[in-house]
Amino acid sequence: MDIKEINIKANEIYERYQSQIIPEYFYVGYMGLLAQYLQSGLFSFFVSLFLCPISHGYVKCAMKLVDEDDTVISYKESLVGILKFPHVAPAYLLRKGITILIILIVGIPALLSIRSVVPELSIEWFSMLGEAFIQTEFLLPDIVGFISLFDSPIVLIDIAACVCVYLYLSALFMPVPYVMELEEFSCIECISYSLRLMKGHMIDYINMYISYFLRYMSYLLIVELLLVIGSFNAIFELFIMVGSLFIYIYIFKGRYEISKYLFYQKIRGEIYE
């Protein structure tokens, strides 16, 4: 599969519709950002469940941009995850639930090693679980806090294993939203069909992700530097948090979501052939 060809086409589409993509993607990311920083126990947990399919807005916008000529995207596409919650939520919740469960199992050694800094089972756990349900690739990194966990080699190795497992599962379940949109399948059938589609294409998808890795790392570096500056002023830090979403869309997310759908079209076409 020619990943370079996919990326070039995705870049062309992004450049053509950039003025539409940035504001519509911003609506999706901003709602996720607000919920991600909502700290209120059970309320945070239930809000996060409601917003779990919010990222479907990225999917719907990308599909419309690729499939239609001279199209116009609006809030109906960007907020489809909320507007059509009963239809899209089951597949997203199942996919996210499976991913979290497997990562928790893989991460048991690290959790046991740092149990002193892990809160006791309480209402706070529901808030943390809620954050895990809505967490997407967009995040504002706490590098210092993350590095502080690397005192133990066991923790370092296990965290690396969890990251690899997360990336693998993300790739394995990548087709789920597109299958849900294009086929009359149940959420379990969407998961099953996605596994079939990705069979033999995992290396291709990893290569595509690697091709965007420098863009994603550039985003993290820029935002981390801005957060260091913003740490001296709470108001300025708030503006940086919101502004980082524009950086995320411009540098990485806008093109990557289009590439994912183009990739899906390729593997789906091969299945039918």
CSV table of C-alpha atoms in Angstrom, one decimal:
chain,number,residue,atom,x,y,z
A,1,MET,CA,0.0,0.0,0.0
A,2,ASP,CA,1.4,3.4,-1.0
A,3,ILE,CA,1.2,5.4,2.3
A,4,LYS,CA,2.9,8.4,0.7
A,5,GLU,CA,0.2,8.6,-1.9
A,6,ILE,CA,-2.5,8.6,0.9
A,7,ASN,CA,-0.7,11.3,2.8
A,8,ILE,CA,-0.3,13.5,-0.3
A,9,LYS,CA,-4.0,13.2,-1.1
A,10,ALA,CA,-4.9,13.9,2.5
A,11,ASN,CA,-2.7,17.0,2.5
A,12,GLU,CA,-4.4,18.3,-0.7
A,13,ILE,CA,-7.9,17.8,0.8
A,14,TYR,CA,-6.8,19.5,4.0
A,15,GLU,CA,-5.3,22.5,2.2
A,16,ARG,CA,-8.4,22.9,0.1
A,17,TYR,CA,-10.9,22.8,3.1
A,18,GLN,CA,-8.6,24.1,5.8
A,19,SER,CA,-10.9,27.1,6.6
A,20,GLN,CA,-13.8,24.7,7.3
A,21,ILE,CA,-11.8,22.0,9.0
A,22,ILE,CA,-10.2,24.1,11.7
A,23,PRO,CA,-13.4,25.6,13.2
A,24,GLU,CA,-15.4,22.3,13.0
A,25,TYR,CA,-12.6,20.2,14.4
A,26,PHE,CA,-12.2,22.8,17.1
A,27,TYR,CA,-15.8,22.3,18.3
A,28,VAL,CA,-15.1,18.6,18.7
A,29,GLY,CA,-11.8,19.0,20.5
A,30,TYR,CA,-13.1,21.8,22.7
A,31,MET,CA,-15.9,19.8,24.2
A,32,GLY,CA,-13.6,16.9,24.9
A,33,LEU,CA,-11.1,19.3,26.4
A,34,LEU,CA,-13.7,20.8,28.8
A,35,ALA,CA,-14.8,17.3,30.0
A,36,GLN,CA,-11.2,16.1,30.3
A,37,TYR,CA,-10.5,18.8,32.9
A,38,LEU,CA,-13.8,18.4,34.7
A,39,GLN,CA,-13.0,17.1,38.2
A,40,SER,CA,-16.2,16.2,40.0
A,41,GLY,CA,-16.4,12.5,40.7
A,42,LEU,CA,-19.5,10.7,39.6
A,43,PHE,CA,-20.7,13.7,37.5
A,44,SER,CA,-17.4,13.7,35.6
A,45,PHE,CA,-17.8,10.0,35.0
A,46,PHE,CA,-21.3,10.3,33.5
A,47,VAL,CA,-20.4,13.3,31.4
A,48,SER,CA,-17.4,11.4,30.1
A,49,LEU,CA,-19.6,8.5,29.1
A,50,PHE,CA,-21.9,10.9,27.2
A,51,LEU,CA,-19.0,12.5,25.4
A,52,CYS,CA,-17.1,9.3,24.7
A,53,PRO,CA,-18.3,9.3,21.0
A,54,ILE,CA,-17.5,13.0,20.5
A,55,SER,CA,-14.5,12.1,18.3
A,56,HIS,CA,-17.0,10.7,15.8
A,57,GLY,CA,-17.2,14.3,14.6
A,58,TYR,CA,-13.7,14.0,13.2
A,59,VAL,CA,-14.7,10.9,11.4
A,60,LYS,CA,-17.9,12.3,9.9
A,61,CYS,CA,-16.2,15.5,8.7
A,62,ALA,CA,-13.3,13.5,7.1
A,63,MET,CA,-15.7,11.2,5.3
A,64,LYS,CA,-17.7,14.0,3.9
A,65,LEU,CA,-14.6,15.9,2.7
A,66,VAL,CA,-13.2,12.8,0.9
A,67,ASP,CA,-16.5,11.5,-0.6
A,68,GLU,CA,-18.0,14.8,-1.8
A,69,ASP,CA,-16.8,17.5,-4.2
A,70,ASP,CA,-17.0,21.1,-3.2
A,71,THR,CA,-18.7,20.1,0.1
A,72,VAL,CA,-19.5,22.2,3.1
A,73,ILE,CA,-19.2,20.7,6.6
A,74,SER,CA,-21.1,22.1,9.6
A,75,TYR,CA,-21.9,21.4,13.2
A,76,LYS,CA,-24.2,18.6,12.0
A,77,GLU,CA,-21.0,16.7,11.1
A,78,SER,CA,-18.7,17.9,13.9
A,79,LEU,CA,-21.2,17.3,16.7
A,80,VAL,CA,-22.7,14.1,15.2
A,81,GLY,CA,-21.3,12.1,18.2
A,82,ILE,CA,-23.7,13.9,20.4
A,83,LEU,CA,-26.6,14.6,18.0
A,84,LYS,CA,-26.8,10.8,17.2
A,85,PHE,CA,-25.6,9.5,20.5
A,86,PRO,CA,-27.8,6.4,20.7
A,87,HIS,CA,-26.5,5.3,17.3
A,88,VAL,CA,-22.8,5.9,17.7
A,89,ALA,CA,-22.2,5.5,21.4
A,90,PRO,CA,-22.4,1.7,21.8
A,91,ALA,CA,-19.5,1.0,19.4
A,92,TYR,CA,-17.3,3.7,20.9
A,93,LEU,CA,-18.0,2.6,24.5
A,94,LEU,CA,-17.3,-1.0,23.6
A,95,ARG,CA,-14.1,-0.2,21.8
A,96,LYS,CA,-12.9,2.1,24.6
A,97,GLY,CA,-14.0,-0.4,27.3
A,98,ILE,CA,-12.0,-3.3,25.7
A,99,THR,CA,-8.9,-1.1,25.3
A,100,ILE,CA,-9.0,0.2,28.9
A,101,LEU,CA,-9.5,-3.3,30.3
A,102,ILE,CA,-6.6,-4.8,28.4
A,103,ILE,CA,-4.3,-1.9,29.3
A,104,LEU,CA,-5.2,-2.2,33.0
A,105,ILE,CA,-4.3,-5.9,32.8
A,106,VAL,CA,-1.0,-5.2,31.2
A,107,GLY,CA,-0.4,-2.3,33.6
A,108,ILE,CA,-0.9,-4.3,36.8
A,109,PRO,CA,2.9,-4.5,37.6
A,110,ALA,CA,3.3,-0.7,37.3
A,111,LEU,CA,0.1,-0.1,39.4
A,112,LEU,CA,1.5,-2.4,42.1
A,113,SER,CA,4.8,-0.6,42.0
A,114,ILE,CA,3.3,2.9,42.4
A,115,ARG,CA,0.4,1.9,44.5
A,116,SER,CA,1.5,4.5,47.1
A,117,VAL,CA,0.6,7.3,44.6
A,118,VAL,CA,-2.6,5.7,43.3
A,119,PRO,CA,-5.7,6.9,45.1
A,120,GLU,CA,-7.7,4.4,47.1
A,121,LEU,CA,-10.9,3.0,45.6
A,122,SER,CA,-13.3,5.8,45.9
A,123,ILE,CA,-15.4,8.3,44.0
A,124,GLU,CA,-12.2,9.7,42.6
A,125,TRP,CA,-11.7,6.5,40.7
A,126,PHE,CA,-14.9,7.2,38.8
A,127,SER,CA,-13.6,10.6,37.7
A,128,MET,CA,-10.3,9.0,36.6
A,129,LEU,CA,-12.2,6.3,34.7
A,130,GLY,CA,-14.3,9.0,33.1
A,131,GLU,CA,-11.2,10.8,31.9
A,132,ALA,CA,-9.9,7.5,30.4
A,133,PHE,CA,-13.2,7.2,28.4
A,134,ILE,CA,-13.0,10.6,26.8
A,135,GLN,CA,-9.2,10.8,26.5
A,136,THR,CA,-8.1,11.1,22.8
A,137,GLU,CA,-4.8,11.8,21.2
A,138,PHE,CA,-5.2,15.5,22.1
A,139,LEU,CA,-3.7,16.1,25.5
A,140,LEU,CA,-1.7,18.8,27.3
A,141,PRO,CA,1.3,16.8,28.6
A,142,ASP,CA,2.6,16.9,32.2
A,143,ILE,CA,6.1,15.8,31.3
A,144,VAL,CA,7.6,16.4,34.7
A,145,GLY,CA,4.9,14.4,36.5
A,146,PHE,CA,5.2,11.6,34.0
A,147,ILE,CA,8.9,11.3,34.2
A,148,SER,CA,8.7,11.2,38.0
A,149,LEU,CA,7.1,7.7,37.6
A,150,PHE,CA,10.3,6.3,36.0
A,151,ASP,CA,12.1,5.8,39.3
A,152,SER,CA,11.5,2.0,39.0
A,153,PRO,CA,12.7,0.0,35.9
A,154,ILE,CA,9.6,-2.2,36.3
A,155,VAL,CA,7.3,0.9,36.0
A,156,LEU,CA,9.3,2.1,33.0
A,157,ILE,CA,9.1,-1.2,31.1
A,158,ASP,CA,5.4,-1.7,32.0
A,159,ILE,CA,4.4,1.8,30.9
A,160,ALA,CA,6.3,1.2,27.6
A,161,ALA,CA,4.4,-2.1,27.2
A,162,CYS,CA,1.0,-0.3,27.9
A,163,VAL,CA,1.8,2.4,25.3
A,164,CYS,CA,2.6,-0.3,22.7
A,165,VAL,CA,-0.6,-2.2,23.5
A,166,TYR,CA,-2.6,1.0,23.3
A,167,LEU,CA,-1.2,1.9,19.9
A,168,TYR,CA,-1.7,-1.7,18.7
A,169,LEU,CA,-5.4,-1.8,19.8
A,170,SER,CA,-6.0,1.7,18.4
A,171,ALA,CA,-4.8,0.4,15.0
A,172,LEU,CA,-6.7,-2.8,15.3
A,173,PHE,CA,-10.0,-0.9,16.0
A,174,MET,CA,-9.4,2.0,13.6
A,175,PRO,CA,-12.0,0.9,11.1
A,176,VAL,CA,-14.9,0.7,13.7
A,177,PRO,CA,-16.4,4.2,13.1
A,178,TYR,CA,-16.3,3.9,9.3
A,179,VAL,CA,-17.9,0.4,9.4
A,180,MET,CA,-20.6,1.8,11.7
A,181,GLU,CA,-21.3,4.6,9.2
A,182,LEU,CA,-21.3,2.5,6.1
A,183,GLU,CA,-22.7,-0.8,7.1
A,184,GLU,CA,-25.8,-2.0,9.0
A,185,PHE,CA,-23.9,-3.8,11.7
A,186,SER,CA,-24.3,-4.0,15.4
A,187,CYS,CA,-21.5,-2.7,17.6
A,188,ILE,CA,-20.1,-6.2,18.1
A,189,GLU,CA,-20.2,-6.9,14.4
A,190,CYS,CA,-18.4,-3.6,13.8
A,191,ILE,CA,-15.6,-4.7,16.1
A,192,SER,CA,-15.4,-8.1,14.4
A,193,TYR,CA,-15.4,-6.8,10.9
A,194,SER,CA,-12.8,-4.2,11.8
A,195,LEU,CA,-10.5,-7.0,13.0
A,196,ARG,CA,-11.0,-8.8,9.6
A,197,LEU,CA,-10.2,-5.6,7.7
A,198,MET,CA,-7.0,-4.9,9.5
A,199,LYS,CA,-5.7,-8.4,9.1
A,200,GLY,CA,-2.6,-8.1,7.1
A,201,HIS,CA,-2.6,-4.3,7.1
A,202,MET,CA,-1.3,-3.6,10.6
A,203,ILE,CA,2.2,-2.8,9.3
A,204,ASP,CA,0.8,-0.5,6.7
A,205,TYR,CA,-1.2,1.4,9.3
A,206,ILE,CA,1.8,1.6,11.6
A,207,ASN,CA,3.8,3.0,8.7
A,208,MET,CA,1.2,5.7,8.1
A,209,TYR,CA,1.1,6.6,11.8
A,210,ILE,CA,4.9,6.8,11.9
A,211,SER,CA,4.7,9.2,8.9
A,212,TYR,CA,2.7,11.5,11.1
A,213,PHE,CA,4.8,11.0,14.2
A,214,LEU,CA,7.1,14.0,13.7
A,215,ARG,CA,4.0,16.2,13.3
A,216,TYR,CA,2.6,14.9,16.5
A,217,MET,CA,5.9,15.3,18.4
A,218,SER,CA,6.2,18.8,17.1
A,219,TYR,CA,2.8,19.6,18.5
A,220,LEU,CA,3.8,18.2,21.9
A,221,LEU,CA,7.1,20.1,21.9
A,222,ILE,CA,5.5,23.4,21.0
A,223,VAL,CA,2.7,23.0,23.6
A,224,GLU,CA,5.1,21.9,26.4
A,225,LEU,CA,7.2,25.0,25.8
A,226,LEU,CA,4.2,27.2,25.9
A,227,LEU,CA,2.9,25.6,29.1
A,228,VAL,CA,6.3,26.3,30.8
A,229,ILE,CA,5.7,30.0,29.9
A,230,GLY,CA,2.1,29.8,30.9
A,231,SER,CA,2.8,28.3,34.3
A,232,PHE,CA,3.6,31.8,35.6
A,233,ASN,CA,0.1,33.1,34.9
A,234,ALA,CA,-3.1,31.1,35.3
A,235,ILE,CA,-5.0,33.2,32.8
A,236,PHE,CA,-2.3,32.9,30.2
A,237,GLU,CA,-2.1,29.1,30.8
A,238,LEU,CA,-5.9,28.9,30.1
A,239,PHE,CA,-5.4,30.6,26.8
A,240,ILE,CA,-2.6,28.2,26.0
A,241,MET,CA,-4.8,25.2,26.7
A,242,VAL,CA,-7.4,26.4,24.3
A,243,GLY,CA,-4.9,27.7,21.7
A,244,SER,CA,-3.0,24.3,21.8
A,245,LEU,CA,-6.1,22.8,20.2
A,246,PHE,CA,-5.7,25.0,17.2
A,247,ILE,CA,-2.1,23.9,17.0
A,248,TYR,CA,-3.1,20.3,17.3
A,249,ILE,CA,-5.6,20.5,14.4
A,250,TYR,CA,-3.3,22.6,12.2
A,251,ILE,CA,-0.1,20.5,12.6
A,252,PHE,CA,-1.5,17.0,13.0
A,253,LYS,CA,-5.2,16.2,13.4
A,254,GLY,CA,-6.6,17.8,10.3
A,255,ARG,CA,-4.5,15.7,7.9
A,256,TYR,CA,-4.3,12.6,10.0
A,257,GLU,CA,-8.1,12.0,10.1
A,258,ILE,CA,-8.4,12.4,6.4
A,259,SER,CA,-5.5,9.9,5.9
A,260,LYS,CA,-7.3,7.4,8.2
A,261,TYR,CA,-10.4,7.4,6.0
A,262,LEU,CA,-8.4,7.1,2.8
A,263,PHE,CA,-6.6,4.2,4.4
A,264,TYR,CA,-9.9,2.6,5.3
A,265,GLN,CA,-11.1,3.0,1.7
A,266,LYS,CA,-8.1,1.2,0.5
A,267,ILE,CA,-8.4,-1.8,2.7
A,268,ARG,CA,-12.2,-2.0,2.2
A,269,GLY,CA,-11.7,-2.0,-1.5
A,270,GLU,CA,-9.2,-4.8,-1.3
A,271,ILE,CA,-11.7,-6.9,0.7
A,272,TYR,CA,-14.4,-6.4,-1.9
A,273,GLU,CA,-12.0,-7.3,-4.7
